[in-house]
């Protein structure tokens, strides 16, 4: 073979270890330093906040934003700039109105697949007719899931009641109307369509390319499987391949290919990461197939019990313990022993968080049993 015939193998992508991935993701998640952006802008940047319960989005933003107050999220919820709706991973998320109308059509295929699990209870039910009937009911007046279920049973008395309500939720973009979701004022769940609540139609389902770029901006560097885990979707490889020339690639220590935006922040692995108190179901811990960038392998599964997620403490950018708010104290249960300096940093962050979300109320900060 002549010299001109020889080919040179392309250089191997750089390898990013868990600490490098930790710092990059924390920077995108606004957890290395608090951001001055508004609550609505943060919800948009983060592509939503998981919100099965009412309070977690408030704790999530308190950890991420400088100057945040509960009213900063309650106000846009009341003004219909932000809504609560089932989207990613078939769970309730807090989204901006624009994302509500574009992300829900994107994940509709996953909602259709979810219905297959309930097909036995929906025998004989025309799902298109159910969608029309359910839309008429909730647009006539917002209804609780119980009220919707009972009304649908009048049309399909032999169907499984739970399956009927799940079918309505899967077929329609149902939002939880306020006061549900407002800090200190939350009521029971009442539903109407996103189109009725927001006064404008949903967007047609689009190719996922733009959402890939937004996901990487908030959670990258990440693999195709990471984004599929976050979105609850499959077959996203084609979108990444279409975008490949606009992206940079890395490998993690197992050899998995990671994609990222060229100009996205990737701080060095030794960048300081202050302690942060995160709510249950925080997106940081749920949005990657490989979560070792946040959860050390030896702590895998320690922040879950069955289907219940615990509130988590980050120290040095990684899961380091659990916390709970009792009647008179914030109790911290670390997974390992913290030295005096770390305990002081954690205590200061706890007091700051309490001052933001519970001003005027006295809580002690206590360290409970170390969970070895």
mmCIF file of C-alpha atoms in Angstrom:
data_model
loop_
_atom_site.group_PDB
_atom_site.id
_atom_site.type_symbol
_atom_site.label_atom_id
_atom_site.label_comp_id
_atom_site.label_asym_id
_atom_site.label_seq_id
_atom_site.Cartn_x
_atom_site.Cartn_y
_atom_site.Cartn_z
ATOM 1 C CA UNK A 1 0.000 0.000 0.000
ATOM 2 C CA UNK A 2 1.378 3.396 -0.953
ATOM 3 C CA UNK A 3 1.415 6.308 1.397
ATOM 4 C CA UNK A 4 -1.375 8.008 -0.583
ATOM 5 C CA UNK A 5 -3.540 4.917 -0.195
ATOM 6 C CA UNK A 6 -3.241 4.750 3.561
ATOM 7 C CA UNK A 7 -6.242 5.994 5.540
ATOM 8 C CA UNK A 8 -6.105 7.500 8.954
ATOM 9 C CA UNK A 9 -8.673 6.372 11.493
ATOM 10 C CA UNK A 10 -10.728 9.251 12.897
ATOM 11 C CA UNK A 11 -9.668 10.341 16.369
ATOM 12 C CA UNK A 12 -11.562 8.748 19.226
ATOM 13 C CA UNK A 13 -14.045 11.038 20.954
ATOM 14 C CA UNK A 14 -12.898 12.385 24.334
ATOM 15 C CA UNK A 15 -13.967 10.358 27.373
ATOM 16 C CA UNK A 16 -16.022 12.066 30.089
ATOM 17 C CA UNK A 17 -16.008 10.474 33.531
ATOM 18 C CA UNK A 18 -18.808 10.765 36.093
ATOM 19 C CA UNK A 19 -17.417 13.964 37.662
ATOM 20 C CA UNK A 20 -17.123 15.717 34.296
ATOM 21 C CA UNK A 21 -20.673 14.657 33.425
ATOM 22 C CA UNK A 22 -21.827 15.732 36.868
ATOM 23 C CA UNK A 23 -20.477 19.260 36.448
ATOM 24 C CA UNK A 24 -21.791 19.637 32.910
ATOM 25 C CA UNK A 25 -25.289 18.511 33.866
ATOM 26 C CA UNK A 26 -25.365 20.559 37.067
ATOM 27 C CA UNK A 27 -24.410 23.659 35.064
ATOM 28 C CA UNK A 28 -27.285 23.050 32.596
ATOM 29 C CA UNK A 29 -29.641 22.346 35.502
ATOM 30 C CA UNK A 30 -28.797 25.675 37.203
ATOM 31 C CA UNK A 31 -27.427 23.788 40.208
ATOM 32 C CA UNK A 32 -23.780 24.873 40.161
ATOM 33 C CA UNK A 33 -24.792 28.454 40.814
ATOM 34 C CA UNK A 34 -28.274 29.909 41.119
ATOM 35 C CA UNK A 35 -29.614 31.706 38.069
ATOM 36 C CA UNK A 36 -31.289 35.130 37.995
ATOM 37 C CA UNK A 37 -33.788 33.989 35.344
ATOM 38 C CA UNK A 38 -37.523 34.064 36.046
ATOM 39 C CA UNK A 39 -39.457 30.995 37.137
ATOM 40 C CA UNK A 40 -41.201 30.812 33.753
ATOM 41 C CA UNK A 41 -37.907 31.084 31.887
ATOM 42 C CA UNK A 42 -36.415 28.363 34.082
ATOM 43 C CA UNK A 43 -39.379 26.035 33.475
ATOM 44 C CA UNK A 44 -38.872 26.600 29.746
ATOM 45 C CA UNK A 45 -35.097 26.079 29.897
ATOM 46 C CA UNK A 46 -35.498 22.860 31.915
ATOM 47 C CA UNK A 47 -38.198 21.642 29.490
ATOM 48 C CA UNK A 48 -40.580 21.256 32.406
ATOM 49 C CA UNK A 49 -40.465 20.025 35.982
ATOM 50 C CA UNK A 50 -41.871 16.715 37.141
ATOM 51 C CA UNK A 51 -44.802 17.470 39.404
ATOM 52 C CA UNK A 52 -46.866 14.517 40.612
ATOM 53 C CA UNK A 53 -47.211 16.466 43.840
ATOM 54 C CA UNK A 54 -47.795 20.196 44.166
ATOM 55 C CA UNK A 55 -44.734 21.284 46.141
ATOM 56 C CA UNK A 56 -41.784 19.687 44.279
ATOM 57 C CA UNK A 57 -41.600 22.297 41.477
ATOM 58 C CA UNK A 58 -41.290 25.017 44.114
ATOM 59 C CA UNK A 59 -38.443 23.225 45.885
ATOM 60 C CA UNK A 60 -36.815 22.491 42.516
ATOM 61 C CA UNK A 61 -36.809 26.177 41.571
ATOM 62 C CA UNK A 62 -35.742 27.324 45.043
ATOM 63 C CA UNK A 63 -32.588 25.231 44.584
ATOM 64 C CA UNK A 64 -31.913 26.722 41.154
ATOM 65 C CA UNK A 65 -32.954 30.377 41.101
ATOM 66 C CA UNK A 66 -31.614 33.463 42.821
ATOM 67 C CA UNK A 67 -34.377 35.532 44.392
ATOM 68 C CA UNK A 68 -37.057 32.892 43.886
ATOM 69 C CA UNK A 69 -40.265 33.115 45.908
ATOM 70 C CA UNK A 70 -43.298 30.788 45.758
ATOM 71 C CA UNK A 71 -45.328 33.577 44.175
ATOM 72 C CA UNK A 72 -42.885 33.582 41.245
ATOM 73 C CA UNK A 73 -44.343 30.221 40.170
ATOM 74 C CA UNK A 74 -47.878 30.582 41.525
ATOM 75 C CA UNK A 75 -48.448 33.786 39.564
ATOM 76 C CA UNK A 76 -47.721 32.348 36.073
ATOM 77 C CA UNK A 77 -49.782 29.271 36.976
ATOM 78 C CA UNK A 78 -52.726 31.504 37.886
ATOM 79 C CA UNK A 79 -52.161 33.590 34.740
ATOM 80 C CA UNK A 80 -52.118 30.431 32.570
ATOM 81 C CA UNK A 81 -48.566 31.039 31.413
ATOM 82 C CA UNK A 82 -47.575 27.743 33.059
ATOM 83 C CA UNK A 83 -49.704 24.596 33.385
ATOM 84 C CA UNK A 84 -49.733 21.120 34.933
ATOM 85 C CA UNK A 85 -50.260 18.302 32.408
ATOM 86 C CA UNK A 86 -49.295 14.670 31.756
ATOM 87 C CA UNK A 87 -46.443 14.638 29.229
ATOM 88 C CA UNK A 88 -43.029 13.023 29.639
ATOM 89 C CA UNK A 89 -42.880 9.488 31.059
ATOM 90 C CA UNK A 90 -46.672 9.572 31.489
ATOM 91 C CA UNK A 91 -46.316 11.793 34.551
ATOM 92 C CA UNK A 92 -47.605 15.217 35.521
ATOM 93 C CA UNK A 93 -45.166 17.971 34.599
ATOM 94 C CA UNK A 94 -45.187 21.719 35.049
ATOM 95 C CA UNK A 95 -44.667 23.234 31.585
ATOM 96 C CA UNK A 96 -44.925 26.617 29.953
ATOM 97 C CA UNK A 97 -48.089 27.088 27.918
ATOM 98 C CA UNK A 98 -46.099 26.912 24.678
ATOM 99 C CA UNK A 99 -44.424 23.650 25.685
ATOM 100 C CA UNK A 100 -47.744 22.212 26.796
ATOM 101 C CA UNK A 101 -49.101 22.700 23.286
ATOM 102 C CA UNK A 102 -46.045 21.313 21.492
ATOM 103 C CA UNK A 103 -44.591 18.619 23.769
ATOM 104 C CA UNK A 104 -47.874 16.836 24.371
ATOM 105 C CA UNK A 105 -48.379 16.066 20.642
ATOM 106 C CA UNK A 106 -44.739 14.913 20.474
ATOM 107 C CA UNK A 107 -45.290 12.267 23.173
ATOM 108 C CA UNK A 108 -48.779 11.244 22.012
ATOM 109 C CA UNK A 109 -47.443 7.977 20.582
ATOM 110 C CA UNK A 110 -46.294 6.989 24.073
ATOM 111 C CA UNK A 111 -49.747 7.789 25.480
ATOM 112 C CA UNK A 112 -51.300 5.591 22.779
ATOM 113 C CA UNK A 113 -48.976 2.732 23.767
ATOM 114 C CA UNK A 114 -49.942 3.209 27.407
ATOM 115 C CA UNK A 115 -53.543 2.449 26.489
ATOM 116 C CA UNK A 116 -52.584 -1.078 25.455
ATOM 117 C CA UNK A 117 -52.121 -1.952 29.144
ATOM 118 C CA UNK A 118 -55.814 -1.180 29.716
ATOM 119 C CA UNK A 119 -57.285 -2.790 26.610
ATOM 120 C CA UNK A 120 -59.051 -5.543 28.595
ATOM 121 C CA UNK A 121 -61.060 -2.925 30.494
ATOM 122 C CA UNK A 122 -61.853 -1.047 27.281
ATOM 123 C CA UNK A 123 -63.353 -3.921 25.301
ATOM 124 C CA UNK A 124 -66.111 -2.549 23.087
ATOM 125 C CA UNK A 125 -65.133 1.074 23.709
ATOM 126 C CA UNK A 126 -64.699 3.258 20.615
ATOM 127 C CA UNK A 127 -61.710 5.341 21.717
ATOM 128 C CA UNK A 128 -62.294 8.079 19.158
ATOM 129 C CA UNK A 129 -65.879 8.467 20.348
ATOM 130 C CA UNK A 130 -64.668 8.415 23.961
ATOM 131 C CA UNK A 131 -62.262 11.257 23.183
ATOM 132 C CA UNK A 132 -65.062 13.336 21.661
ATOM 133 C CA UNK A 133 -67.366 12.648 24.618
ATOM 134 C CA UNK A 134 -64.662 13.348 27.225
ATOM 135 C CA UNK A 135 -63.678 16.592 25.505
ATOM 136 C CA UNK A 136 -67.284 17.788 25.525
ATOM 137 C CA UNK A 137 -67.601 16.977 29.228
ATOM 138 C CA UNK A 138 -64.455 18.751 30.457
ATOM 139 C CA UNK A 139 -64.877 21.729 28.137
ATOM 140 C CA UNK A 140 -68.450 22.180 29.335
ATOM 141 C CA UNK A 141 -67.022 22.569 32.837
ATOM 142 C CA UNK A 142 -63.777 21.390 34.465
ATOM 143 C CA UNK A 143 -64.323 18.043 36.148
ATOM 144 C CA UNK A 144 -62.590 15.826 38.658
ATOM 145 C CA UNK A 145 -61.410 12.461 37.417
ATOM 146 C CA UNK A 146 -64.202 10.849 39.458
ATOM 147 C CA UNK A 147 -66.833 13.041 37.798
ATOM 148 C CA UNK A 148 -65.405 12.327 34.359
ATOM 149 C CA UNK A 149 -65.272 8.604 35.026
ATOM 150 C CA UNK A 150 -68.878 8.480 36.220
ATOM 151 C CA UNK A 151 -70.096 10.418 33.195
ATOM 152 C CA UNK A 152 -68.237 8.114 30.789
ATOM 153 C CA UNK A 153 -69.685 5.045 32.533
ATOM 154 C CA UNK A 154 -73.131 6.199 31.433
ATOM 155 C CA UNK A 155 -72.029 5.613 27.841
ATOM 156 C CA UNK A 156 -69.959 2.470 28.500
ATOM 157 C CA UNK A 157 -71.415 0.824 31.627
ATOM 158 C CA UNK A 158 -69.560 -2.461 31.052
ATOM 159 C CA UNK A 159 -66.112 -0.883 30.821
ATOM 160 C CA UNK A 160 -63.581 -0.735 33.650
ATOM 161 C CA UNK A 161 -63.995 2.682 35.327
ATOM 162 C CA UNK A 162 -60.271 3.258 35.788
ATOM 163 C CA UNK A 163 -59.563 2.294 32.198
ATOM 164 C CA UNK A 164 -62.105 4.852 30.988
ATOM 165 C CA UNK A 165 -60.441 7.684 32.914
ATOM 166 C CA UNK A 166 -56.968 6.610 31.788
ATOM 167 C CA UNK A 167 -58.216 6.528 28.190
ATOM 168 C CA UNK A 168 -59.518 10.098 28.490
ATOM 169 C CA UNK A 169 -56.188 11.240 29.940
ATOM 170 C CA UNK A 170 -54.227 9.482 27.199
ATOM 171 C CA UNK A 171 -56.399 10.637 24.301
ATOM 172 C CA UNK A 172 -56.756 14.263 25.410
ATOM 173 C CA UNK A 173 -54.305 16.943 26.645
ATOM 174 C CA UNK A 174 -55.959 17.439 30.039
ATOM 175 C CA UNK A 175 -54.555 20.164 32.273
ATOM 176 C CA UNK A 176 -55.086 20.568 36.000
ATOM 177 C CA UNK A 177 -56.686 23.956 36.480
ATOM 178 C CA UNK A 178 -55.851 26.309 39.313
ATOM 179 C CA UNK A 179 -56.017 26.646 42.272
ATOM 180 C CA UNK A 180 -54.393 23.195 41.969
ATOM 181 C CA UNK A 181 -50.652 23.811 41.976
ATOM 182 C CA UNK A 182 -50.701 27.183 43.719
ATOM 183 C CA UNK A 183 -48.481 27.467 46.786
ATOM 184 C CA UNK A 184 -50.549 27.274 49.955
ATOM 185 C CA UNK A 185 -53.879 27.255 48.065
ATOM 186 C CA UNK A 186 -53.923 23.984 46.154
ATOM 187 C CA UNK A 187 -57.311 22.313 45.740
ATOM 188 C CA UNK A 188 -58.452 19.008 44.293
ATOM 189 C CA UNK A 189 -57.607 18.066 40.728
ATOM 190 C CA UNK A 190 -60.092 19.449 38.197
ATOM 191 C CA UNK A 191 -59.442 18.957 34.506
ATOM 192 C CA UNK A 192 -60.140 20.641 31.199
ATOM 193 C CA UNK A 193 -58.386 20.558 27.850
ATOM 194 C CA UNK A 194 -55.231 22.532 27.240
ATOM 195 C CA UNK A 195 -56.926 24.221 24.288
ATOM 196 C CA UNK A 196 -59.846 25.437 26.419
ATOM 197 C CA UNK A 197 -57.653 26.546 29.339
ATOM 198 C CA UNK A 198 -55.129 28.349 27.157
ATOM 199 C CA UNK A 199 -57.544 29.641 24.523
ATOM 200 C CA UNK A 200 -55.560 28.388 21.524
ATOM 201 C CA UNK A 201 -55.111 25.111 19.642
ATOM 202 C CA UNK A 202 -52.330 22.604 20.139
ATOM 203 C CA UNK A 203 -49.545 22.486 17.567
ATOM 204 C CA UNK A 204 -49.308 19.543 15.156
ATOM 205 C CA UNK A 205 -46.805 16.890 16.214
ATOM 206 C CA UNK A 206 -43.377 17.834 14.888
ATOM 207 C CA UNK A 207 -40.140 15.958 14.297
ATOM 208 C CA UNK A 208 -38.267 15.681 17.608
ATOM 209 C CA UNK A 209 -35.107 17.432 16.389
ATOM 210 C CA UNK A 210 -35.749 20.734 18.163
ATOM 211 C CA UNK A 211 -36.576 18.890 21.385
ATOM 212 C CA UNK A 212 -33.315 16.920 21.110
ATOM 213 C CA UNK A 213 -31.410 20.212 21.107
ATOM 214 C CA UNK A 214 -33.378 21.486 24.094
ATOM 215 C CA UNK A 215 -32.844 18.252 25.987
ATOM 216 C CA UNK A 216 -29.088 18.476 25.468
ATOM 217 C CA UNK A 217 -29.103 22.121 26.576
ATOM 218 C CA UNK A 218 -30.732 21.093 29.853
ATOM 219 C CA UNK A 219 -29.360 17.574 30.453
ATOM 220 C CA UNK A 220 -26.352 16.992 28.198
ATOM 221 C CA UNK A 221 -23.970 15.534 27.349
ATOM 222 C CA UNK A 222 -26.283 12.569 26.839
ATOM 223 C CA UNK A 223 -26.835 9.408 24.853
ATOM 224 C CA UNK A 224 -29.792 8.551 22.656
ATOM 225 C CA UNK A 225 -30.969 6.155 25.363
ATOM 226 C CA UNK A 226 -30.717 8.933 27.948
ATOM 227 C CA UNK A 227 -33.132 11.121 26.015
ATOM 228 C CA UNK A 228 -35.469 8.216 25.371
ATOM 229 C CA UNK A 229 -35.586 7.610 29.130
ATOM 230 C CA UNK A 230 -36.351 11.289 29.764
ATOM 231 C CA UNK A 231 -39.081 11.532 27.142
ATOM 232 C CA UNK A 232 -40.591 8.077 27.490
ATOM 233 C CA UNK A 233 -40.171 7.693 23.723
ATOM 234 C CA UNK A 234 -38.349 5.227 21.475
ATOM 235 C CA UNK A 235 -36.687 5.448 18.063
ATOM 236 C CA UNK A 236 -34.949 8.776 18.568
ATOM 237 C CA UNK A 237 -31.691 7.636 16.981
ATOM 238 C CA UNK A 238 -32.710 9.056 13.583
ATOM 239 C CA UNK A 239 -33.164 12.536 15.062
ATOM 240 C CA UNK A 240 -29.684 12.450 16.620
ATOM 241 C CA UNK A 241 -28.205 11.291 13.326
ATOM 242 C CA UNK A 242 -29.888 14.128 11.438
ATOM 243 C CA UNK A 243 -28.334 16.539 13.934
ATOM 244 C CA UNK A 244 -24.912 14.896 14.139
ATOM 245 C CA UNK A 245 -23.097 17.548 12.076
ATOM 246 C CA UNK A 246 -24.412 20.232 14.448
ATOM 247 C CA UNK A 247 -23.296 18.378 17.569
ATOM 248 C CA UNK A 248 -20.089 17.229 19.241
ATOM 249 C CA UNK A 249 -19.602 13.716 20.575
ATOM 250 C CA UNK A 250 -17.923 12.150 23.586
ATOM 251 C CA UNK A 251 -17.780 8.737 25.230
ATOM 252 C CA UNK A 252 -18.468 7.829 28.803
ATOM 253 C CA UNK A 253 -16.245 5.383 30.652
ATOM 254 C CA UNK A 254 -18.306 2.418 29.401
ATOM 255 C CA UNK A 255 -17.869 3.469 25.774
ATOM 256 C CA UNK A 256 -21.396 4.829 25.261
ATOM 257 C CA UNK A 257 -21.559 7.633 22.705
ATOM 258 C CA UNK A 258 -22.693 10.957 24.153
ATOM 259 C CA UNK A 259 -23.938 13.925 22.134
ATOM 260 C CA UNK A 260 -23.789 17.576 23.093
ATOM 261 C CA UNK A 261 -24.167 21.130 21.842
ATOM 262 C CA UNK A 262 -20.793 22.561 20.786
ATOM 263 C CA UNK A 263 -21.003 25.682 22.946
ATOM 264 C CA UNK A 264 -22.782 24.219 25.976
ATOM 265 C CA UNK A 265 -21.012 24.593 29.334
ATOM 266 C CA UNK A 266 -18.757 21.718 30.372
ATOM 267 C CA UNK A 267 -16.971 22.865 33.540
ATOM 268 C CA UNK A 268 -13.931 20.953 34.709
ATOM 269 C CA UNK A 269 -14.480 17.950 36.960
ATOM 270 C CA UNK A 270 -12.957 19.782 39.939
ATOM 271 C CA UNK A 271 -15.415 22.691 39.711
ATOM 272 C CA UNK A 272 -16.974 23.191 43.172
ATOM 273 C CA UNK A 273 -20.583 22.027 43.460
ATOM 274 C CA UNK A 274 -22.415 23.485 46.480
ATOM 275 C CA UNK A 275 -24.923 21.399 48.467
ATOM 276 C CA UNK A 276 -28.466 21.421 47.132
ATOM 277 C CA UNK A 277 -31.757 20.185 48.584
ATOM 278 C CA UNK A 278 -33.920 18.655 45.851
ATOM 279 C CA UNK A 279 -37.532 17.512 45.988
ATOM 280 C CA UNK A 280 -38.828 14.040 45.337
ATOM 281 C CA UNK A 281 -38.925 13.202 41.628
ATOM 282 C CA UNK A 282 -36.473 15.953 40.684
ATOM 283 C CA UNK A 283 -35.693 15.819 36.968
ATOM 284 C CA UNK A 284 -31.958 15.692 37.671
ATOM 285 C CA UNK A 285 -32.293 12.146 39.013
ATOM 286 C CA UNK A 286 -34.796 10.846 36.437
ATOM 287 C CA UNK A 287 -33.644 12.040 33.038
ATOM 288 C CA UNK A 288 -30.822 9.681 32.066
ATOM 289 C CA UNK A 289 -30.634 5.948 31.471
ATOM 290 C CA UNK A 290 -27.211 5.986 33.156
ATOM 291 C CA UNK A 291 -27.519 8.039 36.321
ATOM 292 C CA UNK A 292 -23.992 7.621 37.657
ATOM 293 C CA UNK A 293 -23.344 11.299 36.885
ATOM 294 C CA UNK A 294 -25.552 12.012 39.929
ATOM 295 C CA UNK A 295 -26.044 8.719 41.774
ATOM 296 C CA UNK A 296 -22.852 6.835 42.758
ATOM 297 C CA UNK A 297 -23.151 3.125 41.876
ATOM 298 C CA UNK A 298 -23.055 2.081 45.529
ATOM 299 C CA UNK A 299 -26.105 4.285 46.231
ATOM 300 C CA UNK A 300 -28.234 3.072 43.327
ATOM 301 C CA UNK A 301 -31.833 2.689 44.464
ATOM 302 C CA UNK A 302 -31.244 4.300 47.850
ATOM 303 C CA UNK A 303 -33.462 7.305 47.078
ATOM 304 C CA UNK A 304 -36.444 5.101 46.139
ATOM 305 C CA UNK A 305 -38.715 2.678 47.958
ATOM 306 C CA UNK A 306 -41.120 0.900 45.643
ATOM 307 C CA UNK A 307 -42.848 3.669 43.694
ATOM 308 C CA UNK A 308 -42.023 6.315 46.300
ATOM 309 C CA UNK A 309 -39.161 8.766 45.754
ATOM 310 C CA UNK A 310 -37.520 10.579 48.644
ATOM 311 C CA UNK A 311 -36.290 14.147 48.867
ATOM 312 C CA UNK A 312 -32.576 14.136 48.144
ATOM 313 C CA UNK A 313 -29.456 15.992 49.217
ATOM 314 C CA UNK A 314 -26.587 16.664 46.831
ATOM 315 C CA UNK A 315 -23.079 17.140 48.207
ATOM 316 C CA UNK A 316 -20.178 17.758 45.826
ATOM 317 C CA UNK A 317 -22.602 17.262 42.955
ATOM 318 C CA UNK A 318 -23.702 13.734 43.861
ATOM 319 C CA UNK A 319 -26.489 12.100 45.833
ATOM 320 C CA UNK A 320 -25.355 12.173 49.459
ATOM 321 C CA UNK A 321 -28.459 11.708 51.598
ATOM 322 C CA UNK A 322 -32.174 12.167 52.150
ATOM 323 C CA UNK A 323 -34.128 14.865 53.931
ATOM 324 C CA UNK A 324 -37.596 15.465 55.277
ATOM 325 C CA UNK A 325 -39.494 18.351 56.799
ATOM 326 C CA UNK A 326 -41.098 17.537 60.140
ATOM 327 C CA UNK A 327 -43.314 19.822 62.209
ATOM 328 C CA UNK A 328 -40.388 21.699 63.740
ATOM 329 C CA UNK A 329 -37.254 20.533 61.940
ATOM 330 C CA UNK A 330 -35.610 19.787 58.641
ATOM 331 C CA UNK A 331 -34.021 16.376 59.247
ATOM 332 C CA UNK A 332 -31.058 15.286 57.117
ATOM 333 C CA UNK A 333 -30.041 11.633 56.854
ATOM 334 C CA UNK A 334 -26.673 11.461 55.066
ATOM 335 C CA UNK A 335 -25.486 8.269 53.382
ATOM 336 C CA UNK A 336 -22.011 8.780 54.819
ATOM 337 C CA UNK A 337 -20.344 10.857 57.455
ATOM 338 C CA UNK A 338 -19.905 14.546 56.659
ATOM 339 C CA UNK A 339 -16.956 16.433 58.083
ATOM 340 C CA UNK A 340 -17.465 19.669 59.983
ATOM 341 C CA UNK A 341 -16.968 21.900 56.933
ATOM 342 C CA UNK A 342 -19.469 19.921 54.860
ATOM 343 C CA UNK A 343 -22.021 19.933 57.664
ATOM 344 C CA UNK A 344 -21.700 23.713 57.925
ATOM 345 C CA UNK A 345 -22.249 24.105 54.159
ATOM 346 C CA UNK A 346 -25.256 21.785 54.216
ATOM 347 C CA UNK A 347 -26.740 23.577 57.230
ATOM 348 C CA UNK A 348 -26.336 26.980 55.555
ATOM 349 C CA UNK A 349 -28.047 25.741 52.397
ATOM 350 C CA UNK A 350 -30.875 24.217 54.438
ATOM 351 C CA UNK A 351 -31.456 27.483 56.278
ATOM 352 C CA UNK A 352 -31.427 29.407 53.007
ATOM 353 C CA UNK A 353 -33.996 27.063 51.454
ATOM 354 C CA UNK A 354 -36.251 27.267 54.521
ATOM 355 C CA UNK A 355 -36.052 31.048 54.453
ATOM 356 C CA UNK A 356 -37.151 31.098 50.806
ATOM 357 C CA UNK A 357 -40.082 28.684 51.052
ATOM 358 C CA UNK A 358 -41.128 28.999 54.695
ATOM 359 C CA UNK A 359 -40.303 32.566 55.739
ATOM 360 C CA UNK A 360 -41.310 33.484 59.246
ATOM 361 C CA UNK A 361 -41.571 29.882 60.406
ATOM 362 C CA UNK A 362 -38.975 28.459 62.734
ATOM 363 C CA UNK A 363 -37.387 25.125 61.832
ATOM 364 C CA UNK A 364 -34.327 23.539 63.368
ATOM 365 C CA UNK A 365 -31.846 21.840 61.045
ATOM 366 C CA UNK A 366 -30.950 18.418 62.430
ATOM 367 C CA UNK A 367 -28.703 15.616 61.239
ATOM 368 C CA UNK A 368 -30.379 12.278 61.753
ATOM 369 C CA UNK A 369 -29.008 8.755 61.571
ATOM 370 C CA UNK A 370 -26.273 8.174 59.021
ATOM 371 C CA UNK A 371 -27.608 5.681 56.465
ATOM 372 C CA UNK A 372 -24.583 3.452 55.970
#
